[in-house]
XYZ file of C-alpha atoms in Angstrom:
247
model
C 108.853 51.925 101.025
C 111.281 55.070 101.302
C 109.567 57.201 98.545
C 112.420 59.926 99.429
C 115.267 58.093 97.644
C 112.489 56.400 93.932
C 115.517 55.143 93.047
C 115.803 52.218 95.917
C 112.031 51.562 94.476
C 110.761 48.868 92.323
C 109.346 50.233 88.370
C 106.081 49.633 89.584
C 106.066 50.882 92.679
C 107.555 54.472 91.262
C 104.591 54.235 88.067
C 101.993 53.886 90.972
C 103.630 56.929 93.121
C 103.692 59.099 89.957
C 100.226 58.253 89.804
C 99.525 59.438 93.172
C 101.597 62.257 92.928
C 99.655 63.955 89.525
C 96.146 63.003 91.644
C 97.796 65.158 94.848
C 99.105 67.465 92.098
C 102.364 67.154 93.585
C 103.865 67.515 90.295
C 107.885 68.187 91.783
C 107.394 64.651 93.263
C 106.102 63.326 90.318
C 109.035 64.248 88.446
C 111.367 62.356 90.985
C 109.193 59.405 90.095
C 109.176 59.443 86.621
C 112.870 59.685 86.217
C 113.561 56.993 88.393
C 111.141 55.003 86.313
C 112.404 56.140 83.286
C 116.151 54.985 84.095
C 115.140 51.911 85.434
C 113.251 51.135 82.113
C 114.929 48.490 79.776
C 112.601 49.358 76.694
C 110.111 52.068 75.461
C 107.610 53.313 77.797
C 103.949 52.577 76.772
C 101.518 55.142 75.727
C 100.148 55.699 79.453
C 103.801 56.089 80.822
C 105.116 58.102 77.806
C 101.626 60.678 79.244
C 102.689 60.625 82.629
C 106.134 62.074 82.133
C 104.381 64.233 79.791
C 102.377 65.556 82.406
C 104.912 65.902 85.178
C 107.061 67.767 83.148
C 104.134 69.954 82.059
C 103.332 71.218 85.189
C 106.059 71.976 86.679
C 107.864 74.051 83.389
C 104.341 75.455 82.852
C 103.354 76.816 85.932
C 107.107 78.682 86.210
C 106.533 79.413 82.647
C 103.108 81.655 83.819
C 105.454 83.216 86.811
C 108.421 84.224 84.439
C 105.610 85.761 82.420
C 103.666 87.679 84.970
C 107.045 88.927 86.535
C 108.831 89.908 83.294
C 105.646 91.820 83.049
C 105.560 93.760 86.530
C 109.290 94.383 85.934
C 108.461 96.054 82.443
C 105.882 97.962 84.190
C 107.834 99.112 87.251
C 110.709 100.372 84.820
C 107.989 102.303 82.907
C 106.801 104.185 86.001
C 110.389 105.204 87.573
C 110.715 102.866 90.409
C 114.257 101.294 90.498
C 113.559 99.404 93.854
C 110.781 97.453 92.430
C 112.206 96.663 89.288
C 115.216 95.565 90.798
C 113.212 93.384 93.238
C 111.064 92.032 90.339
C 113.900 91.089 88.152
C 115.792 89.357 90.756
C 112.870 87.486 91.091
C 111.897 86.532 87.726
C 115.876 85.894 87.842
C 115.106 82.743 90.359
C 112.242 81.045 88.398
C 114.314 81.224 85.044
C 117.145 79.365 86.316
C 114.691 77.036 87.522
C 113.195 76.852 84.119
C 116.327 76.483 82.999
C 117.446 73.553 85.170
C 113.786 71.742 84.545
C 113.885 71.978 80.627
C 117.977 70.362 80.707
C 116.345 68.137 83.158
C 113.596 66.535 80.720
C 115.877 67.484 77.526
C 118.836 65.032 78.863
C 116.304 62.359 79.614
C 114.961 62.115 76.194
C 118.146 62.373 74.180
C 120.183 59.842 76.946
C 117.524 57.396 77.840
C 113.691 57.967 75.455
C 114.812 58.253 72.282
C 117.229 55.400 72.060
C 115.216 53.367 73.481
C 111.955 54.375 71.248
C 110.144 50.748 69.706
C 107.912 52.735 67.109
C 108.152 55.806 64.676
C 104.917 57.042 66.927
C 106.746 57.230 70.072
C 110.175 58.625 68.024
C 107.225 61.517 67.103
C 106.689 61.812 70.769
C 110.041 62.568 72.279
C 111.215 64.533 68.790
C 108.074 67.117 69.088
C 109.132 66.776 73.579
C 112.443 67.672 72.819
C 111.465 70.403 69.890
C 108.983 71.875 72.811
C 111.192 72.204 75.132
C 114.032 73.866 73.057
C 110.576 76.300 72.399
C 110.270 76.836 76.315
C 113.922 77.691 76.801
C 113.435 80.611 73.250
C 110.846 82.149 75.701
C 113.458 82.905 78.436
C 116.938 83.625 76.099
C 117.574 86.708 75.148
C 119.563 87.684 71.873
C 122.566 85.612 71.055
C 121.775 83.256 73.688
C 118.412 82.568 72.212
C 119.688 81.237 68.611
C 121.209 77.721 69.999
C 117.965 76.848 71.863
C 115.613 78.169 68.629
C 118.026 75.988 66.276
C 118.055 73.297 68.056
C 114.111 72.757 68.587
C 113.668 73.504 64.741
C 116.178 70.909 64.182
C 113.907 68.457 66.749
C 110.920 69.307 65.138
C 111.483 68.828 61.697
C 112.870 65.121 62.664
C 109.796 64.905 63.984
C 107.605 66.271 60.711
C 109.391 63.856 58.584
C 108.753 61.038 60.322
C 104.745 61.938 61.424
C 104.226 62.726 57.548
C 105.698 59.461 56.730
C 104.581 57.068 59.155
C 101.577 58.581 61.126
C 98.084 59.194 59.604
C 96.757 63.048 59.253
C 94.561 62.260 61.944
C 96.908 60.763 64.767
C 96.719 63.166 67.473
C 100.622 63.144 67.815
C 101.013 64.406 64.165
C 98.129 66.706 65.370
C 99.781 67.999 67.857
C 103.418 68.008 66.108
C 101.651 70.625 63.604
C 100.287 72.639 66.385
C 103.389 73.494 68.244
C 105.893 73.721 65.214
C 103.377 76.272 63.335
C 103.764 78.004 67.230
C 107.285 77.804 66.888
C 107.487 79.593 63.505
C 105.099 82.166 64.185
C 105.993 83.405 68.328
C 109.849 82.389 67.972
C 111.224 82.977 64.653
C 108.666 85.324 63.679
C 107.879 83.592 60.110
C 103.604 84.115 60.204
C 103.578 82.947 56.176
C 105.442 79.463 57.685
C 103.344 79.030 60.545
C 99.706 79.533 59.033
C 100.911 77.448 55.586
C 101.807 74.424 58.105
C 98.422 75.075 60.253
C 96.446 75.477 57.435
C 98.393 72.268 55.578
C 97.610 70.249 58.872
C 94.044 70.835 59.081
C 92.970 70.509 55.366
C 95.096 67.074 55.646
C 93.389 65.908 58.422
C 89.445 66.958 56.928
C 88.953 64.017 54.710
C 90.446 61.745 56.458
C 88.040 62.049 59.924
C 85.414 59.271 58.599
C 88.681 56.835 59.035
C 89.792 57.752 61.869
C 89.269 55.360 65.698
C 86.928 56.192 68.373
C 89.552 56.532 70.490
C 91.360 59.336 68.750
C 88.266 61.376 67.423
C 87.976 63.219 70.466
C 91.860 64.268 71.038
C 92.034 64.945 67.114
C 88.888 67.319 66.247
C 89.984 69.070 69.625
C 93.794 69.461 67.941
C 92.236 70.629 64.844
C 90.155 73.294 65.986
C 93.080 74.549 67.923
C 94.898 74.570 64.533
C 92.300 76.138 62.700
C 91.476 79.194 65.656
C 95.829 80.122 65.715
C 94.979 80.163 61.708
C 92.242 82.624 62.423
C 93.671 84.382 65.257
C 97.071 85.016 64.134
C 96.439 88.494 62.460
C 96.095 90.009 65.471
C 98.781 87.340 67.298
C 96.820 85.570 69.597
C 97.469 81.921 69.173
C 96.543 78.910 70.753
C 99.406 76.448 71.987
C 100.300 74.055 74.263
């Protein structure tokens, strides 16, 4: 089995190794696994693949996402106290993991428009990849700067709001992907374009939705959807003094 070229490997064999490769947290791996999966795919993944990509993907964006973070921080602090050198070094560095943010988010972004979304089966999995692709767009906001940060920002509200018509047509208040839909679009409208009346009318709109309908709702979703909704409910709390909760 040459697990250095997935792409000579059989569908199974490369859902397996993804498998293996979240346990080992080897989560660059992973991602060679679940594109090579992904391509060799004839129809929709299920629910458990459609999580796995969702989790490679995850971990690798987020954890660079922390680093661009931390270092645009030191940078801002280094320019603060004087010390050219440093900020130079720090930039250069934060530099590095963008364009590696960069290339990730394409990566994923490419894959869902060329190969998920075409090939969705259901208007819950067309929810999926529309709120994926809508997140990502969000990611790539975090890192553009001015003019460069409009096309990304219109182009996840664009994903997102495929997405909301769809959930609020075919998906119950309760489904943890409608859930979750509401989470990060009210996050988009309150960190990226900076519209707090937006964001807290479509937290607050998700949650009161969602109340009533809980006694309906499967065993199998409770947990993932009271856990969505209390996230949706703390951001409608905690966004006064702009510390939300997101994913």
């Amino acid at each position: 089995m040459n697990i250095e070229r997935p792409e000579t490997l059989e569908r199974d064999e490369l859902i397996y190794l993804s498998r293996l490769a979240e346990q080992s947290e080897r989560y660059e791996e992973m991602i060679g696994y679940v594109k090579a999966f992904v391509k060799k795919s004839t129809q929709d993944l299920t629910v458990d693949e459609r999580n796995i990509l969702s989790v490679a993907y995850k971990n690798v964006v987020g954890a660079r996402r922390t680093s661009y973070r931390v270092l645009n921080s030191i940078e801002h602090k280094e320019e603060r106290r004087g010390n050219a050198a440093h900020k130079a070094s720090a930039e250069s560095y934060r530099n590095e993991v963008e364009a590696e943010l960069r290339r990730n988010c394409d990566d994923i972004l490419n894959l869902i428009d060329t190969d998920l979304i075409p090939k969705a089966a259901n208007s819950e999995a067309r929810v999926f990849y529309y709120k994926m692709k809508g997140d990502y767009y969000r990611y790539m906001c975090e890192f553009s700067q001015g003019a460069a940060k409009s096309g990304p920002a219109s182009k996840a509200e664009e994903a997102y709001l495929e997405a909301f018509e769809l959930a609020k047509n075919e998906l119950q208040p309760t489904h943890p992907t409608r859930l979750g839909l509401a989470l990060n679009f009210s996050v988009f409208y309150y960190e990226i374009k900076q519209e707090q009346g937006k964001a807290c009318d479509m937290a607050k709109t998700a949650f009161d939705e969602a109340i009533p309908e809980l006694d309906n709702i499967s065993e199998e979703n409770y947990k993932d959807a009271t856990l969505i909704m209390q996230l949706l409910r703390d951001n409608h709390t905690l966004w006064t003094s702009g510390e939300a909760e997101k994913d």
